[in-house]
Short mmCIF file of C-alpha atoms in Angstrom, two decimals:
data_model
loop_
_atom_site.label_atom_id
_atom_site.label_comp_id
_atom_site.label_asym_id
_atom_site.label_seq_id
_atom_site.Cartn_x
_atom_site.Cartn_y
_atom_site.Cartn_z
CA MET A 1 10.04 28.05 50.15
CA MET A 2 10.47 27.74 46.24
CA PRO A 3 10.77 24.88 44.28
CA ASP A 4 14.53 25.17 43.78
CA GLY A 5 14.71 24.73 48.06
CA SER A 6 15.44 28.88 48.30
CA ARG A 7 13.33 31.07 50.56
CA ARG A 8 11.25 34.04 49.71
CA GLU A 9 10.67 36.69 51.99
CA VAL A 10 7.75 39.12 51.13
CA GLY A 11 6.37 41.83 53.54
CA VAL A 12 2.46 41.92 53.07
CA GLN A 13 0.74 44.92 52.47
CA TYR A 14 -2.80 44.36 50.95
CA VAL A 15 -4.87 41.08 51.34
CA LEU A 16 -7.58 40.40 49.06
CA ASN A 17 -10.08 37.31 49.14
CA ALA A 18 -12.00 36.67 45.78
CA GLY A 19 -15.43 35.32 46.03
CA PHE A 20 -17.55 33.53 43.37
CA THR A 21 -14.70 32.75 40.75
CA GLY A 22 -16.07 29.60 39.18
CA ARG A 23 -15.71 29.71 35.40
CA ASP A 24 -19.10 28.03 34.96
CA THR A 25 -21.76 31.09 35.50
CA ALA A 26 -24.52 29.13 36.03
CA GLN A 27 -22.91 27.14 38.57
CA VAL A 28 -22.04 30.31 40.48
CA GLN A 29 -25.26 31.89 39.75
CA HIS A 30 -26.82 28.68 41.29
CA HIS A 31 -24.39 29.17 44.40
CA VAL A 32 -25.60 32.88 44.81
CA ASP A 33 -29.04 31.25 45.24
CA GLU A 34 -28.66 28.91 47.44
CA LEU A 35 -26.67 31.23 50.03
CA ALA A 36 -29.68 33.80 49.56
CA ALA A 37 -31.68 31.20 50.39
CA LEU A 38 -29.84 30.63 53.81
CA GLY A 39 -30.03 34.34 54.42
CA VAL A 40 -26.54 35.45 52.76
CA PRO A 41 -26.67 38.58 51.08
CA ALA A 42 -26.56 38.11 46.92
CA PRO A 43 -23.10 40.37 45.54
CA ALA A 44 -24.04 43.09 43.77
CA ARG A 45 -20.93 42.34 41.07
CA ILE A 46 -19.45 38.60 40.37
CA PRO A 47 -16.54 38.00 41.03
CA THR A 48 -16.30 39.74 44.35
CA LEU A 49 -13.15 41.30 45.95
CA TYR A 50 -13.36 41.45 49.58
CA PRO A 51 -10.43 43.76 51.07
CA LEU A 52 -9.04 42.28 54.38
CA PRO A 53 -6.23 43.84 56.81
CA ARG A 54 -2.73 42.49 56.31
CA HIS A 55 -2.38 40.94 59.58
CA LEU A 56 -4.80 38.43 58.38
CA VAL A 57 -2.35 36.68 56.47
CA ALA A 58 -0.21 33.73 58.38
CA GLN A 59 1.18 30.59 58.47
CA GLY A 60 0.87 28.64 61.31
CA ASP A 61 -0.66 25.83 62.72
CA GLU A 62 -3.79 26.94 64.70
CA ILE A 63 -6.16 29.72 64.69
CA GLN A 64 -8.62 30.87 67.52
CA VAL A 65 -11.65 31.54 66.95
CA GLY A 66 -14.84 32.68 68.37
CA HIS A 67 -17.72 30.02 68.51
CA ALA A 68 -18.15 26.83 66.67
CA ARG A 69 -19.71 27.47 63.37
CA THR A 70 -16.66 28.54 61.54
CA SER A 71 -15.04 26.66 58.78
CA GLY A 72 -12.01 27.10 56.31
CA GLU A 73 -12.17 27.27 52.22
CA ALA A 74 -9.30 25.57 50.22
CA GLU A 75 -8.12 28.02 47.67
CA TRP A 76 -4.56 28.90 45.53
CA ALA A 77 -3.14 32.58 46.38
CA LEU A 78 -0.93 34.91 44.50
CA VAL A 79 1.38 36.39 46.28
CA VAL A 80 3.13 39.83 44.61
CA GLY A 81 6.94 40.28 45.50
CA ASP A 82 9.04 42.98 44.09
CA GLY A 83 6.44 44.22 41.54
CA PRO A 84 4.02 42.45 38.73
CA ASP A 85 6.74 40.61 37.05
CA ASP A 86 7.42 38.91 40.27
CA VAL A 87 4.37 36.60 41.50
CA MET A 88 4.29 33.48 43.32
CA ILE A 89 1.18 30.87 43.70
CA THR A 90 1.04 28.85 46.51
CA ALA A 91 -2.09 27.01 48.61
CA ALA A 92 -4.03 29.06 50.88
CA CYS A 93 -7.02 28.54 53.13
CA ASP A 94 -9.93 31.29 53.98
CA HIS A 95 -11.09 30.52 57.56
CA THR A 96 -14.89 32.20 57.39
CA ASP A 97 -17.20 32.95 60.34
CA ARG A 98 -20.59 31.44 58.85
CA ASP A 99 -22.78 32.86 61.42
CA LEU A 100 -21.43 36.54 60.51
CA GLU A 101 -21.71 35.76 56.66
CA VAL A 102 -25.25 36.12 56.57
CA HIS A 103 -24.59 39.54 57.90
CA GLY A 104 -22.11 40.43 55.57
CA ILE A 105 -19.63 38.33 53.69
CA GLY A 106 -16.64 40.68 53.72
CA TRP A 107 -17.23 40.95 57.60
CA SER A 108 -17.49 37.25 58.05
CA LYS A 109 -13.95 36.71 56.40
CA GLN A 110 -12.46 39.55 58.70
CA THR A 111 -12.51 37.29 61.50
CA SER A 112 -10.05 34.53 61.02
CA PRO A 113 -6.18 34.92 59.20
CA ASP A 114 -6.08 33.35 56.00
CA ILE A 115 -3.40 30.57 55.96
CA LEU A 116 -0.82 30.48 53.44
CA GLY A 117 1.21 27.32 52.23
CA ASP A 118 4.53 26.18 52.64
CA GLN A 119 5.93 25.75 49.37
CA ALA A 120 5.37 28.38 46.43
CA TRP A 121 5.74 28.24 42.76
CA TYR A 122 6.56 31.46 40.31
CA LEU A 123 3.74 31.95 38.41
CA ALA A 124 5.46 32.54 35.48
CA ASP A 125 7.14 28.77 35.45
CA VAL A 126 3.66 27.36 36.11
CA VAL A 127 1.08 29.24 34.71
CA ASP A 128 0.59 27.28 31.43
CA GLU A 129 0.43 24.12 33.58
CA ILE A 130 -2.19 25.48 36.36
CA ASP A 131 -5.41 23.80 35.50
CA ARG A 132 -3.63 20.35 35.86
CA PHE A 133 -3.11 21.30 39.36
CA THR A 134 -4.90 19.73 42.49
CA LEU A 135 -6.78 21.44 44.93
CA ARG A 136 -7.70 19.35 48.19
CA ALA A 137 -8.80 20.05 51.93
CA TRP A 138 -9.57 17.46 54.68
CA VAL A 139 -11.03 18.11 57.61
CA THR A 140 -10.76 16.45 61.12
CA HIS A 141 -13.22 15.56 63.64
CA GLY A 142 -11.57 14.23 66.58
CA SER A 143 -9.19 11.38 65.40
CA THR A 144 -11.18 11.05 62.15
CA GLU A 145 -10.27 12.99 58.92
CA SER A 146 -12.24 13.26 55.77
CA LEU A 147 -11.81 14.63 52.23
CA ILE A 148 -14.09 17.89 51.88
CA GLN A 149 -13.07 19.64 48.73
CA ASP A 150 -11.67 17.36 45.93
CA GLY A 151 -11.02 20.38 42.76
CA SER A 152 -8.66 22.11 40.45
CA PRO A 153 -7.66 25.56 39.92
CA ALA A 154 -9.31 24.84 36.34
CA GLN A 155 -13.02 25.22 37.82
CA LEU A 156 -11.77 29.06 39.08
CA LEU A 157 -10.83 31.88 37.16
CA ALA A 158 -6.98 31.68 35.91
CA PRO A 159 -4.58 33.46 37.96
CA SER A 160 -3.40 35.57 34.53
CA ASP A 161 -7.40 36.64 34.35
CA TRP A 162 -6.71 38.29 38.37
CA LEU A 163 -3.43 39.46 37.10
CA GLU A 164 -5.25 41.33 34.34
CA ARG A 165 -8.11 42.82 36.58
CA LEU A 166 -5.60 43.61 39.46
CA GLY A 167 -3.59 45.60 37.09
CA ALA A 168 -6.40 47.38 35.84
CA GLY A 169 -7.50 48.59 39.12
CA SER A 170 -4.19 49.66 40.11
CA LEU A 171 -4.15 46.57 43.01
CA LEU A 172 -0.92 44.55 41.42
CA ARG A 173 1.23 46.09 44.05
CA PRO A 174 4.43 44.74 46.01
CA GLY A 175 3.57 42.54 49.17
CA THR A 176 -0.34 42.22 47.79
CA VAL A 177 -1.64 38.36 48.35
CA LEU A 178 -5.38 37.43 46.60
CA LEU A 179 -6.43 34.74 47.65
CA GLY A 180 -8.26 33.22 44.25
CA GLY A 181 -11.92 31.83 45.68
CA THR A 182 -12.35 28.28 46.55
CA VAL A 183 -14.21 24.60 45.07
CA PRO A 184 -17.11 22.77 46.35
CA MET A 185 -17.65 21.21 49.23
CA ALA A 186 -18.77 17.67 49.26
CA PRO A 187 -22.27 17.00 50.29
CA GLY A 188 -22.96 15.50 53.99
CA VAL A 189 -18.64 16.11 55.22
CA ASP A 190 -19.38 18.39 58.50
CA GLN A 191 -17.18 21.52 57.69
CA PHE A 192 -16.99 22.53 61.03
CA ALA A 193 -13.78 20.71 61.78
CA ASP A 194 -11.31 20.49 64.67
CA ALA A 195 -8.64 20.98 62.15
CA TRP A 196 -8.41 21.62 58.59
CA ARG A 197 -5.48 20.25 55.77
CA VAL A 198 -4.87 21.49 52.33
CA GLU A 199 -2.78 20.69 49.45
CA LEU A 200 -2.31 22.27 45.95
CA THR A 201 -0.19 20.05 43.82
CA ASP A 202 1.29 20.08 40.63
CA PRO A 203 1.15 17.95 37.62
CA HIS A 204 4.93 16.61 38.73
CA GLY A 205 4.09 15.47 42.01
CA ARG A 206 5.05 18.60 44.11
CA SER A 207 2.95 19.85 46.64
CA SER A 208 1.92 23.27 48.71
CA ARG A 209 0.86 21.98 51.83
CA LEU A 210 -0.82 23.89 55.26
CA ALA A 211 -2.52 22.51 58.06
CA TYR A 212 -3.79 23.89 61.41
CA ARG A 213 -5.98 23.39 64.30
CA VAL A 214 -9.12 25.13 65.65
CA ASP A 215 -8.89 26.87 68.68
CA GLN A 216 -12.46 27.96 70.03
CA LEU A 217 -11.89 30.59 72.66
CA PRO A 218 -14.22 30.30 75.96
CA ALA A 219 -17.33 31.90 75.89
CA ALA A 220 -17.56 35.63 76.83
CA TRP A 221 -18.43 37.05 80.76
CA GLU A 222 -21.11 39.06 80.21
#
């Protein structure tokens, strides 16, 4: 759904998940070092870009996971419509397998879908306001919901920066979806939750929202 009430349908062809996208390079390096201490391999370059199969983009209210150590990440996503001049931005959540992450971040992102928000803006209409948007996420444990991420796209590489990078790499093609990275999680909040909720909100109070439950599959019989 667009701000004017119209609907757009885009056939997803390519999915790209960006990582380590903070504008503060010192903080990004600190995060790399923290992950390395946990056994997560350091990336060869920053920012990173992980291609995903196109079926791993969805809009829905439930995902299924293989075990209890998975979690989401609040992000914004660019959706390329008919071409590079037809780009939309929406809320997104990148659900990731944290146990698999120590063996490869790209692999960990291919175990669950990227969930997209219910509303979108044309990027050209809001490009000058993006840094004034807010990006927040909440997690639910039982009947209790807690704020786990509270930030802004201003903390991340700008969408216009990614348009340049994708264009230079011949990746700005119709049907491309790019998730732009995430903001820090609040310390002390358990990310391994029963449900996730994300909101990307513009300076005028309009929001793109998503919410989904996390359904853990039964153990394998082996």
